[in-house]
Amino acid sequence: MPVEIEVEAKTRPSTALKLNLGCGQNRLDGFTGVDYVKTATTDVVMDLEVRPWPWDTSSVDAAICNHTLEHLNDPIGFMDELHRVLKPDAKVVIAVPHAQTSGAWQDPTHKRPINEKFFLYFSKKFREQDAMKADHYPIRSDFEIEGDSVLYTLEDDWKDKTKKEIDFAIKHFNNVVTQFCVVLICRK
């Protein structure tokens, strides 16, 4: 089931360039649909793993990537290229199946499971922490997770539980969260 995503409405010119990366058959008003398969909602047919993308550096105002990242062979290259085309402080909303749900593993087109901590590695500040010692990683992008923007979609059995029960279950059990969504801010 696709996640419903809204990008924060700001006062921007109507010519703002907003990308729906891996749009599939999901049209979003005001977004340019990008996918490697031509559908009724695809405006630009391209392989997101072939770089550079056809947009100028710092030319994209916002992006959405809904259940696409887990299908890519090179998520680092994807995130670095996304960082290149986004304007400073532009936001990207990314939704993926949670790593501890069966849906992350059962789809044969998924390349890897993804959890919330995955996105920390795309923060320069995180990579440079003394405890991490990950500043040698081949990642050029710099994204900040917006506040507490991780939004979980829970399995029905967990929707009436307390926050404490849910937090414990997410860390210790499988099939609690079906997917999650995170908002990243492009730092340049």
Coordinates of C-alpha atoms in Angstrom, one line a residue:
M1 CA 0.0 0.0 0.0
P2 CA 1.6 3.3 -1.0
V3 CA 2.2 5.9 1.6
E4 CA 0.4 9.2 1.2
I5 CA 3.0 12.0 1.3
E6 CA 2.5 15.7 1.3
V7 CA 5.4 18.1 0.8
E8 CA 5.2 21.1 3.0
A9 CA 3.5 23.9 1.0
K10 CA 5.7 27.0 0.9
T11 CA 5.5 30.2 -1.0
R12 CA 7.3 29.1 -4.1
P13 CA 6.9 30.1 -7.7
S14 CA 4.6 27.9 -9.8
T15 CA 7.7 27.0 -11.8
A16 CA 9.2 25.1 -8.9
L17 CA 10.8 21.9 -10.1
K18 CA 9.7 19.0 -7.9
L19 CA 10.6 15.4 -8.7
N20 CA 8.6 12.2 -8.0
L21 CA 11.5 9.8 -8.3
G22 CA 10.4 6.2 -9.2
C23 CA 6.9 7.4 -9.7
G24 CA 5.6 4.1 -11.0
Q25 CA 1.9 4.7 -11.6
N26 CA 1.5 7.3 -8.9
R27 CA 0.9 10.9 -10.2
L28 CA 1.4 13.7 -7.7
D29 CA 0.1 17.1 -8.6
G30 CA 2.9 19.6 -9.2
F31 CA 5.6 16.9 -9.5
T32 CA 7.5 15.7 -12.5
G33 CA 7.1 11.9 -12.6
V34 CA 10.4 10.1 -13.2
D35 CA 10.7 6.3 -13.8
Y36 CA 12.5 3.9 -16.0
V37 CA 9.2 2.5 -17.2
K38 CA 6.9 4.7 -19.3
T39 CA 3.4 4.8 -17.7
A40 CA 0.6 7.3 -17.8
T41 CA 2.2 9.2 -15.0
T42 CA 5.8 9.2 -16.2
D43 CA 7.0 12.5 -17.5
V44 CA 10.7 11.6 -17.8
V45 CA 11.8 8.1 -18.7
M46 CA 15.2 7.4 -17.2
D47 CA 17.2 5.0 -15.1
L48 CA 18.0 6.6 -11.8
E49 CA 21.2 4.7 -11.6
V50 CA 22.6 6.3 -14.7
R51 CA 24.3 9.6 -13.8
P52 CA 24.5 12.5 -14.1
W53 CA 20.8 13.1 -14.1
P54 CA 19.5 15.6 -16.7
W55 CA 18.9 18.4 -14.1
D56 CA 21.4 21.2 -13.3
T57 CA 23.2 21.3 -10.0
S58 CA 21.0 23.0 -7.3
S59 CA 18.0 23.2 -9.6
V60 CA 15.4 21.0 -7.9
D61 CA 13.1 22.5 -5.2
A62 CA 11.8 19.3 -3.7
A63 CA 11.6 15.5 -4.3
I64 CA 9.7 12.5 -3.3
C65 CA 11.0 8.9 -3.5
N66 CA 8.2 6.5 -2.6
H67 CA 9.3 2.8 -2.4
T68 CA 12.1 3.2 -4.9
L69 CA 15.4 3.4 -2.9
E70 CA 15.2 -0.3 -1.9
H71 CA 15.2 -1.3 -5.6
L72 CA 18.5 0.4 -6.4
N73 CA 21.9 -1.2 -6.7
D74 CA 23.8 1.9 -5.7
P75 CA 21.9 3.9 -3.0
I76 CA 25.1 6.0 -2.3
G77 CA 25.3 7.1 -5.9
F78 CA 21.6 7.8 -5.9
M79 CA 21.8 9.9 -2.7
D80 CA 24.9 11.8 -3.9
E81 CA 23.2 12.6 -7.3
L82 CA 20.0 13.7 -5.5
H83 CA 22.1 15.9 -3.3
R84 CA 23.7 17.4 -6.4
V85 CA 20.5 18.4 -8.1
L86 CA 18.6 19.6 -5.0
K87 CA 18.8 23.3 -4.0
P88 CA 20.3 24.1 -0.6
D89 CA 17.7 23.4 2.1
A90 CA 15.4 21.6 -0.3
K91 CA 13.5 18.7 1.2
V92 CA 13.2 15.1 0.0
V93 CA 10.6 12.7 1.4
I94 CA 11.6 9.1 1.3
A95 CA 9.4 6.1 2.1
V96 CA 10.7 2.5 2.2
P97 CA 9.6 -0.8 3.6
H98 CA 10.9 -1.2 7.1
A99 CA 13.9 -3.6 7.3
Q100 CA 12.1 -5.8 9.9
T101 CA 9.0 -6.4 7.9
S102 CA 8.4 -9.4 5.6
G103 CA 7.7 -6.9 2.7
A104 CA 11.3 -5.7 2.8
W105 CA 12.5 -9.3 2.1
Q106 CA 9.8 -11.0 0.0
D107 CA 9.9 -8.8 -3.1
P108 CA 12.6 -10.2 -5.4
T109 CA 13.3 -6.8 -6.9
H110 CA 14.4 -5.4 -3.5
K111 CA 18.2 -5.1 -3.3
R112 CA 18.5 -4.4 0.4
P113 CA 16.5 -3.8 3.5
I114 CA 16.6 -0.3 5.0
N115 CA 16.1 0.9 8.5
E116 CA 16.0 4.4 10.1
K117 CA 19.7 4.5 10.8
F118 CA 20.5 4.0 7.1
F119 CA 19.8 7.7 6.5
L120 CA 22.2 8.9 9.2
Y121 CA 25.2 7.9 7.0
F122 CA 24.2 10.6 4.5
S123 CA 24.8 13.3 7.1
K124 CA 28.3 14.8 7.0
K125 CA 28.0 15.7 10.7
F126 CA 27.2 12.1 11.6
R127 CA 30.0 10.7 9.5
E128 CA 32.5 13.0 11.1
Q129 CA 31.7 12.2 14.7
D130 CA 34.7 10.8 16.6
A131 CA 32.7 7.7 17.7
M132 CA 31.6 6.9 14.1
K133 CA 34.9 7.4 12.3
A134 CA 33.0 7.1 9.0
D135 CA 34.4 10.2 7.3
H136 CA 36.4 7.9 4.9
Y137 CA 33.2 6.5 3.5
P138 CA 32.7 7.2 -0.2
I139 CA 29.6 9.4 0.4
R140 CA 29.6 13.0 -0.8
S141 CA 26.1 14.0 0.1
D142 CA 25.0 15.9 3.2
F143 CA 21.4 15.5 4.4
E144 CA 19.9 16.3 7.8
I145 CA 16.9 14.4 9.1
E146 CA 14.2 16.9 9.8
G147 CA 13.4 16.9 13.5
D148 CA 11.6 13.8 14.5
S149 CA 10.3 13.2 11.0
V150 CA 10.4 9.4 10.9
L151 CA 6.8 8.4 10.4
Y152 CA 5.9 4.7 10.9
T153 CA 3.1 2.8 9.3
L154 CA 2.2 0.1 11.8
E155 CA 0.7 -3.3 11.2
D156 CA -2.9 -3.3 12.4
D157 CA -2.2 -5.4 15.5
W158 CA 0.0 -2.6 16.8
K159 CA -2.1 0.5 16.1
D160 CA -3.8 0.5 19.5
K161 CA -0.7 0.0 21.6
T162 CA 1.0 2.6 23.8
K163 CA 4.1 4.5 22.5
K164 CA 6.3 2.7 24.9
E165 CA 5.0 -0.7 23.7
I166 CA 5.4 0.3 20.1
D167 CA 9.0 1.7 20.6
F168 CA 10.0 -1.6 22.3
A169 CA 8.3 -3.7 19.6
I170 CA 10.0 -1.8 16.8
K171 CA 13.4 -2.6 18.3
H172 CA 12.8 -6.2 19.2
F173 CA 10.1 -7.7 16.9
N174 CA 9.5 -8.2 13.2
N175 CA 6.4 -7.1 11.3
V176 CA 5.5 -4.3 13.6
V177 CA 6.2 -1.5 11.1
T178 CA 5.3 -2.1 7.4
Q179 CA 7.0 1.0 6.1
F180 CA 8.5 4.3 7.3
C181 CA 8.9 7.7 5.8
V182 CA 11.7 10.3 6.5
V183 CA 12.1 13.9 5.5
L184 CA 15.7 14.9 4.7
I185 CA 16.9 18.5 4.3
C186 CA 19.7 19.0 1.7
R187 CA 22.7 20.8 3.3
K188 CA 25.2 22.5 1.0

